[in-house]
Amino acid sequence: MTNMQHYWPLVLEHLKTRISTSTFQAWFSRVKFINVINQGRKIVLGVPSNFNKHYIEGKFQKELREAINKYYPKVIHTEIKIIELPKSQQKPIQDSLNLKKNEEKTSSSLDKPEDIKHISSYLPRRNLNNLNPKYTFDNFVVTRSNEFITNVAQGVIEELGTLYNPLFIHSPVGLGKTHLLQAMGHKVLEKDPSLNIKYLPSETFFNQFYLALKKKEMEEFRQYYRDVDLLLIDDIQFITGKDAFQTVFFHVFNELHQMNKQIIITSDKPAKELIGVEERLVSRFEWGMVADMPKPDKEDRLTILKDKVERMKLILTNQQIDLIAAKVDTNIREMEGVLNMIKARVRLNPGHDFTDKQLITILKPYQNKNEFNTNRKAKTPDSIMDTICHLFSLKKTDLLGSGRQKNLSLARQLTFWFYKNELDLSYPSIGKMIGGRDHTTVMHGSKKIDKLIKDEDERVLEKIKLTREILQEN
Ligand code: ADP
Ligand code: MG
């Protein structure tokens, strides 16, 4: 067990690179490693409350499993137990769950209907802007690659609402969109503290809308946003498919825009690629300025790393910093993840230099990154279906067809399960892909596999393991 425990902090660090800081704080900061059992196939974790357990299982199963498998590759089943924490550690959880500024506030309210009492319970007071003090211009490193977008951002702040409205910033994750967005909010507030600024991830915006709808307070909701001077919407991609919300957002957008109130939006893809977002919204997103947050090249990564190493007071050699910049070429969040791991290691060994050998161990996941990436790409609906057919000696047409033999049903349910859990596809779309089945059939099938995994059904565990292994070999 002791050996196994060593990897747990790395799992947490990896998770931090996958989910937002506030989400991590609220849900994962109190997760305790308990044990790895069943020849490495099952990991047992502890959390302080049932609520915490259900939240993680309901919302972050995929992220957690991915992070666990990175360091415990044999684990198939994760068990989360409720454990009592020492008194001294209990309060912060309450605090982080109740944080008004926290983006989870709204989602946790959704789970606890008794919280829905008054409009102010889901719409923060005027002076609460939700900005994270961590993200300012002061610690935003300007490099050659992000110079353009930084200049645009400065211009927008100078001539709020009139220069480029909206400003639409897009890029893949971890490249600094949220940081820049919030830095802009802080700067505007600094210049004029009387302004009404609201930062919110689009999911929070949607959750508020949903509560307003439920309470029949749509007019109040619109009035509330009509009053905003600077609206910062992060990760707009999550509004896809939420049609009623898109209609209301469209009106809010128009009202603000007409009054020359500034709107800034970030997205993980260009507006045109936002499938499931109404055309009229997409075209509005492109009305002002569209700019991407480019990926830093090696030299820029070095500049950013040096700044962060200094701020974190880490003592590293130039070669070590150079090696990190060379290996971690995915995004800035991952570079920060590596620095955090280094910091954790240094804390474990106070008074000792951080060695090259330790660095190489930490950078191991990045050594084979290319290989790893191609593996990940190889995990497609087709490759999963092929693999399962191969393992069960079935033809694809059987799997897609309507036969109900036990073997065939199991193979089909496993396919549902993989599509849901490893590809994150929705039940209806899985149903469409596998012989035009109803989404409830898919859901029941996939849940059945969950149950078999819980019951440690040898056959199912074996098939999952083999499927994963085969897909890794591609
Ligand atoms: P995104 O929103 O694009 O996914 P984030 O804004 O969350 O990315 O950035 C990921 C991490 O990298 C954050 O911790 C952020 O502070 C840091 N970061 C990104 N760009 C920069 C930069 N130019 N200078 C300093 N830190 C940065
Ligand atoms: Mg972001």
PDB file of N, CA, C and O in Angstrom, residues 401-440:
ATOM      1  N   GLY A 401     -27.112  -5.492 -35.262  1.00  0.00           N
ATOM      2  CA  GLY A 401     -28.425  -6.086 -35.500  1.00  0.00           C
ATOM      3  C   GLY A 401     -29.222  -6.262 -34.225  1.00  0.00           C
ATOM      4  O   GLY A 401     -28.957  -5.610 -33.215  1.00  0.00           O
ATOM      5  N   SER A 402     -30.227  -7.165 -34.299  1.00  0.00           N
ATOM      6  CA  SER A 402     -31.143  -7.219 -33.160  1.00  0.00           C
ATOM      7  C   SER A 402     -31.089  -8.542 -32.397  1.00  0.00           C
ATOM      8  O   SER A 402     -31.942  -8.790 -31.547  1.00  0.00           O
ATOM      9  N   GLY A 403     -30.120  -9.402 -32.731  1.00  0.00           N
ATOM     10  CA  GLY A 403     -29.994 -10.678 -32.015  1.00  0.00           C
ATOM     11  C   GLY A 403     -29.879 -10.463 -30.513  1.00  0.00           C
ATOM     12  O   GLY A 403     -29.374  -9.445 -30.069  1.00  0.00           O
ATOM     13  N   ARG A 404     -30.413 -11.407 -29.738  1.00  0.00           N
ATOM     14  CA  ARG A 404     -30.425 -11.200 -28.298  1.00  0.00           C
ATOM     15  C   ARG A 404     -29.706 -12.290 -27.517  1.00  0.00           C
ATOM     16  O   ARG A 404     -29.929 -12.443 -26.310  1.00  0.00           O
ATOM     17  N   GLN A 405     -28.850 -13.080 -28.214  1.00  0.00           N
ATOM     18  CA  GLN A 405     -28.106 -14.095 -27.472  1.00  0.00           C
ATOM     19  C   GLN A 405     -27.288 -13.413 -26.387  1.00  0.00           C
ATOM     20  O   GLN A 405     -26.864 -12.274 -26.544  1.00  0.00           O
ATOM     21  N   LYS A 406     -27.049 -14.170 -25.305  1.00  0.00           N
ATOM     22  CA  LYS A 406     -26.410 -13.590 -24.125  1.00  0.00           C
ATOM     23  C   LYS A 406     -25.059 -12.934 -24.463  1.00  0.00           C
ATOM     24  O   LYS A 406     -24.784 -11.796 -24.083  1.00  0.00           O
ATOM     25  N   ASN A 407     -24.272 -13.672 -25.209  1.00  0.00           N
ATOM     26  CA  ASN A 407     -22.945 -13.210 -25.575  1.00  0.00           C
ATOM     27  C   ASN A 407     -23.009 -11.895 -26.361  1.00  0.00           C
ATOM     28  O   ASN A 407     -22.284 -10.940 -26.100  1.00  0.00           O
ATOM     29  N   LEU A 408     -23.944 -11.887 -27.286  1.00  0.00           N
ATOM     30  CA  LEU A 408     -24.115 -10.733 -28.159  1.00  0.00           C
ATOM     31  C   LEU A 408     -24.596  -9.513 -27.356  1.00  0.00           C
ATOM     32  O   LEU A 408     -24.099  -8.391 -27.522  1.00  0.00           O
ATOM     33  N   SER A 409     -25.546  -9.766 -26.462  1.00  0.00           N
ATOM     34  CA  SER A 409     -26.061  -8.655 -25.652  1.00  0.00           C
ATOM     35  C   SER A 409     -24.946  -8.045 -24.811  1.00  0.00           C
ATOM     36  O   SER A 409     -24.838  -6.828 -24.699  1.00  0.00           O
ATOM     37  N   LEU A 410     -24.133  -8.927 -24.244  1.00  0.00           N
ATOM     38  CA  LEU A 410     -23.053  -8.418 -23.391  1.00  0.00           C
ATOM     39  C   LEU A 410     -22.080  -7.558 -24.218  1.00  0.00           C
ATOM     40  O   LEU A 410     -21.670  -6.473 -23.807  1.00  0.00           O
ATOM     41  N   ALA A 411     -21.745  -8.069 -25.404  1.00  0.00           N
ATOM     42  CA  ALA A 411     -20.814  -7.320 -26.260  1.00  0.00           C
ATOM     43  C   ALA A 411     -21.402  -5.946 -26.594  1.00  0.00           C
ATOM     44  O   ALA A 411     -20.717  -4.926 -26.585  1.00  0.00           O
ATOM     45  N   ARG A 412     -22.690  -5.943 -26.881  1.00  0.00           N
ATOM     46  CA  ARG A 412     -23.349  -4.693 -27.242  1.00  0.00           C
ATOM     47  C   ARG A 412     -23.348  -3.724 -26.051  1.00  0.00           C
ATOM     48  O   ARG A 412     -23.042  -2.543 -26.190  1.00  0.00           O
ATOM     49  N   GLN A 413     -23.661  -4.284 -24.864  1.00  0.00           N
ATOM     50  CA  GLN A 413     -23.688  -3.420 -23.678  1.00  0.00           C
ATOM     51  C   GLN A 413     -22.296  -2.849 -23.378  1.00  0.00           C
ATOM     52  O   GLN A 413     -22.158  -1.699 -22.979  1.00  0.00           O
ATOM     53  N   LEU A 414     -21.285  -3.678 -23.601  1.00  0.00           N
ATOM     54  CA  LEU A 414     -19.920  -3.183 -23.388  1.00  0.00           C
ATOM     55  C   LEU A 414     -19.596  -2.056 -24.363  1.00  0.00           C
ATOM     56  O   LEU A 414     -18.933  -1.078 -24.012  1.00  0.00           O
ATOM     57  N   THR A 415     -20.088  -2.208 -25.584  1.00  0.00           N
ATOM     58  CA  THR A 415     -19.856  -1.143 -26.571  1.00  0.00           C
ATOM     59  C   THR A 415     -20.531   0.149 -26.111  1.00  0.00           C
ATOM     60  O   THR A 415     -19.924   1.220 -26.139  1.00  0.00           O
ATOM     61  N   PHE A 416     -21.789   0.015 -25.640  1.00  0.00           N
ATOM     62  CA  PHE A 416     -22.479   1.199 -25.094  1.00  0.00           C
ATOM     63  C   PHE A 416     -21.606   1.826 -24.016  1.00  0.00           C
ATOM     64  O   PHE A 416     -21.393   3.027 -23.978  1.00  0.00           O
ATOM     65  N   TRP A 417     -21.131   0.976 -23.129  1.00  0.00           N
ATOM     66  CA  TRP A 417     -20.381   1.442 -21.949  1.00  0.00           C
ATOM     67  C   TRP A 417     -19.111   2.191 -22.362  1.00  0.00           C
ATOM     68  O   TRP A 417     -18.813   3.272 -21.872  1.00  0.00           O
ATOM     69  N   PHE A 418     -18.393   1.598 -23.321  1.00  0.00           N
ATOM     70  CA  PHE A 418     -17.157   2.254 -23.779  1.00  0.00           C
ATOM     71  C   PHE A 418     -17.457   3.589 -24.457  1.00  0.00           C
ATOM     72  O   PHE A 418     -16.764   4.576 -24.251  1.00  0.00           O
ATOM     73  N   TYR A 419     -18.499   3.603 -25.279  1.00  0.00           N
ATOM     74  CA  TYR A 419     -18.833   4.842 -25.979  1.00  0.00           C
ATOM     75  C   TYR A 419     -19.187   5.932 -24.971  1.00  0.00           C
ATOM     76  O   TYR A 419     -18.830   7.087 -25.127  1.00  0.00           O
ATOM     77  N   LYS A 420     -19.916   5.523 -23.933  1.00  0.00           N
ATOM     78  CA  LYS A 420     -20.353   6.499 -22.931  1.00  0.00           C
ATOM     79  C   LYS A 420     -19.157   6.954 -22.085  1.00  0.00           C
ATOM     80  O   LYS A 420     -18.909   8.138 -21.917  1.00  0.00           O
ATOM     81  N   ASN A 421     -18.408   5.980 -21.567  1.00  0.00           N
ATOM     82  CA  ASN A 421     -17.395   6.310 -20.569  1.00  0.00           C
ATOM     83  C   ASN A 421     -16.059   6.734 -21.151  1.00  0.00           C
ATOM     84  O   ASN A 421     -15.345   7.519 -20.544  1.00  0.00           O
ATOM     85  N   GLU A 422     -15.694   6.197 -22.287  1.00  0.00           N
ATOM     86  CA  GLU A 422     -14.376   6.528 -22.813  1.00  0.00           C
ATOM     87  C   GLU A 422     -14.457   7.549 -23.946  1.00  0.00           C
ATOM     88  O   GLU A 422     -13.487   8.207 -24.251  1.00  0.00           O
ATOM     89  N   LEU A 423     -15.599   7.651 -24.582  1.00  0.00           N
ATOM     90  CA  LEU A 423     -15.711   8.641 -25.664  1.00  0.00           C
ATOM     91  C   LEU A 423     -16.644   9.777 -25.282  1.00  0.00           C
ATOM     92  O   LEU A 423     -16.769  10.760 -25.994  1.00  0.00           O
ATOM     93  N   ASP A 424     -17.339   9.585 -24.132  1.00  0.00           N
ATOM     94  CA  ASP A 424     -18.192  10.652 -23.637  1.00  0.00           C
ATOM     95  C   ASP A 424     -19.323  11.008 -24.604  1.00  0.00           C
ATOM     96  O   ASP A 424     -19.712  12.160 -24.705  1.00  0.00           O
ATOM     97  N   LEU A 425     -19.821  10.011 -25.316  1.00  0.00           N
ATOM     98  CA  LEU A 425     -20.929  10.275 -26.246  1.00  0.00           C
ATOM     99  C   LEU A 425     -22.249  10.245 -25.478  1.00  0.00           C
ATOM    100  O   LEU A 425     -22.347   9.614 -24.426  1.00  0.00           O
ATOM    101  N   SER A 426     -23.262  10.902 -26.004  1.00  0.00           N
ATOM    102  CA  SER A 426     -24.551  10.924 -25.300  1.00  0.00           C
ATOM    103  C   SER A 426     -25.317   9.637 -25.618  1.00  0.00           C
ATOM    104  O   SER A 426     -25.085   8.997 -26.639  1.00  0.00           O
ATOM    105  N   TYR A 427     -26.253   9.273 -24.721  1.00  0.00           N
ATOM    106  CA  TYR A 427     -27.027   8.050 -24.949  1.00  0.00           C
ATOM    107  C   TYR A 427     -27.748   8.074 -26.298  1.00  0.00           C
ATOM    108  O   TYR A 427     -27.665   7.099 -27.054  1.00  0.00           O
ATOM    109  N   PRO A 428     -28.441   9.187 -26.633  1.00  0.00           N
ATOM    110  CA  PRO A 428     -29.127   9.172 -27.935  1.00  0.00           C
ATOM    111  C   PRO A 428     -28.161   8.971 -29.111  1.00  0.00           C
ATOM    112  O   PRO A 428     -28.455   8.211 -30.033  1.00  0.00           O
ATOM    113  N   SER A 429     -26.995   9.622 -29.048  1.00  0.00           N
ATOM    114  CA  SER A 429     -26.107   9.468 -30.210  1.00  0.00           C
ATOM    115  C   SER A 429     -25.522   8.052 -30.264  1.00  0.00           C
ATOM    116  O   SER A 429     -25.305   7.509 -31.336  1.00  0.00           O
ATOM    117  N   ILE A 430     -25.295   7.439 -29.100  1.00  0.00           N
ATOM    118  CA  ILE A 430     -24.808   6.053 -29.118  1.00  0.00           C
ATOM    119  C   ILE A 430     -25.876   5.157 -29.737  1.00  0.00           C
ATOM    120  O   ILE A 430     -25.588   4.308 -30.578  1.00  0.00           O
ATOM    121  N   GLY A 431     -27.131   5.403 -29.323  1.00  0.00           N
ATOM    122  CA  GLY A 431     -28.232   4.612 -29.865  1.00  0.00           C
ATOM    123  C   GLY A 431     -28.267   4.685 -31.383  1.00  0.00           C
ATOM    124  O   GLY A 431     -28.403   3.671 -32.068  1.00  0.00           O
ATOM    125  N   LYS A 432     -28.092   5.900 -31.898  1.00  0.00           N
ATOM    126  CA  LYS A 432     -28.096   6.082 -33.354  1.00  0.00           C
ATOM    127  C   LYS A 432     -26.978   5.298 -34.008  1.00  0.00           C
ATOM    128  O   LYS A 432     -27.132   4.705 -35.066  1.00  0.00           O
ATOM    129  N   MET A 433     -25.787   5.315 -33.361  1.00  0.00           N
ATOM    130  CA  MET A 433     -24.621   4.680 -33.971  1.00  0.00           C
ATOM    131  C   MET A 433     -24.704   3.159 -33.921  1.00  0.00           C
ATOM    132  O   MET A 433     -24.128   2.480 -34.754  1.00  0.00           O
ATOM    133  N   ILE A 434     -25.374   2.637 -32.913  1.00  0.00           N
ATOM    134  CA  ILE A 434     -25.416   1.180 -32.793  1.00  0.00           C
ATOM    135  C   ILE A 434     -26.804   0.681 -33.146  1.00  0.00           C
ATOM    136  O   ILE A 434     -27.642   0.374 -32.295  1.00  0.00           O
ATOM    137  N   GLY A 435     -27.055   0.665 -34.431  1.00  0.00           N
ATOM    138  CA  GLY A 435     -28.270   0.053 -34.955  1.00  0.00           C
ATOM    139  C   GLY A 435     -29.552   0.826 -34.704  1.00  0.00           C
ATOM    140  O   GLY A 435     -30.630   0.248 -34.697  1.00  0.00           O
ATOM    141  N   GLY A 436     -29.468   2.131 -34.476  1.00  0.00           N
ATOM    142  CA  GLY A 436     -30.669   2.946 -34.310  1.00  0.00           C
ATOM    143  C   GLY A 436     -31.489   2.559 -33.103  1.00  0.00           C
ATOM    144  O   GLY A 436     -32.704   2.372 -33.183  1.00  0.00           O
ATOM    145  N   ARG A 437     -30.819   2.406 -31.968  1.00  0.00           N
ATOM    146  CA  ARG A 437     -31.548   2.001 -30.749  1.00  0.00           C
ATOM    147  C   ARG A 437     -32.016   3.204 -29.951  1.00  0.00           C
ATOM    148  O   ARG A 437     -31.464   4.294 -30.061  1.00  0.00           O
ATOM    149  N   ASP A 438     -33.006   2.940 -29.124  1.00  0.00           N
ATOM    150  CA  ASP A 438     -33.539   3.988 -28.267  1.00  0.00           C
ATOM    151  C   ASP A 438     -32.528   4.339 -27.175  1.00  0.00           C
ATOM    152  O   ASP A 438     -31.789   3.479 -26.707  1.00  0.00           O
ATOM    153  N   HIS A 439     -32.518   5.617 -26.750  1.00  0.00           N
ATOM    154  CA  HIS A 439     -31.502   6.007 -25.760  1.00  0.00           C
ATOM    155  C   HIS A 439     -31.676   5.295 -24.427  1.00  0.00           C
ATOM    156  O   HIS A 439     -30.721   5.072 -23.700  1.00  0.00           O
ATOM    157  N   THR A 440     -32.921   4.897 -24.094  1.00  0.00           N
ATOM    158  CA  THR A 440     -33.100   4.209 -22.804  1.00  0.00           C
ATOM    159  C   THR A 440     -32.457   2.820 -22.840  1.00  0.00           C
ATOM    160  O   THR A 440     -31.909   2.353 -21.846  1.00  0.00           O
TER     161      THR A 440
END
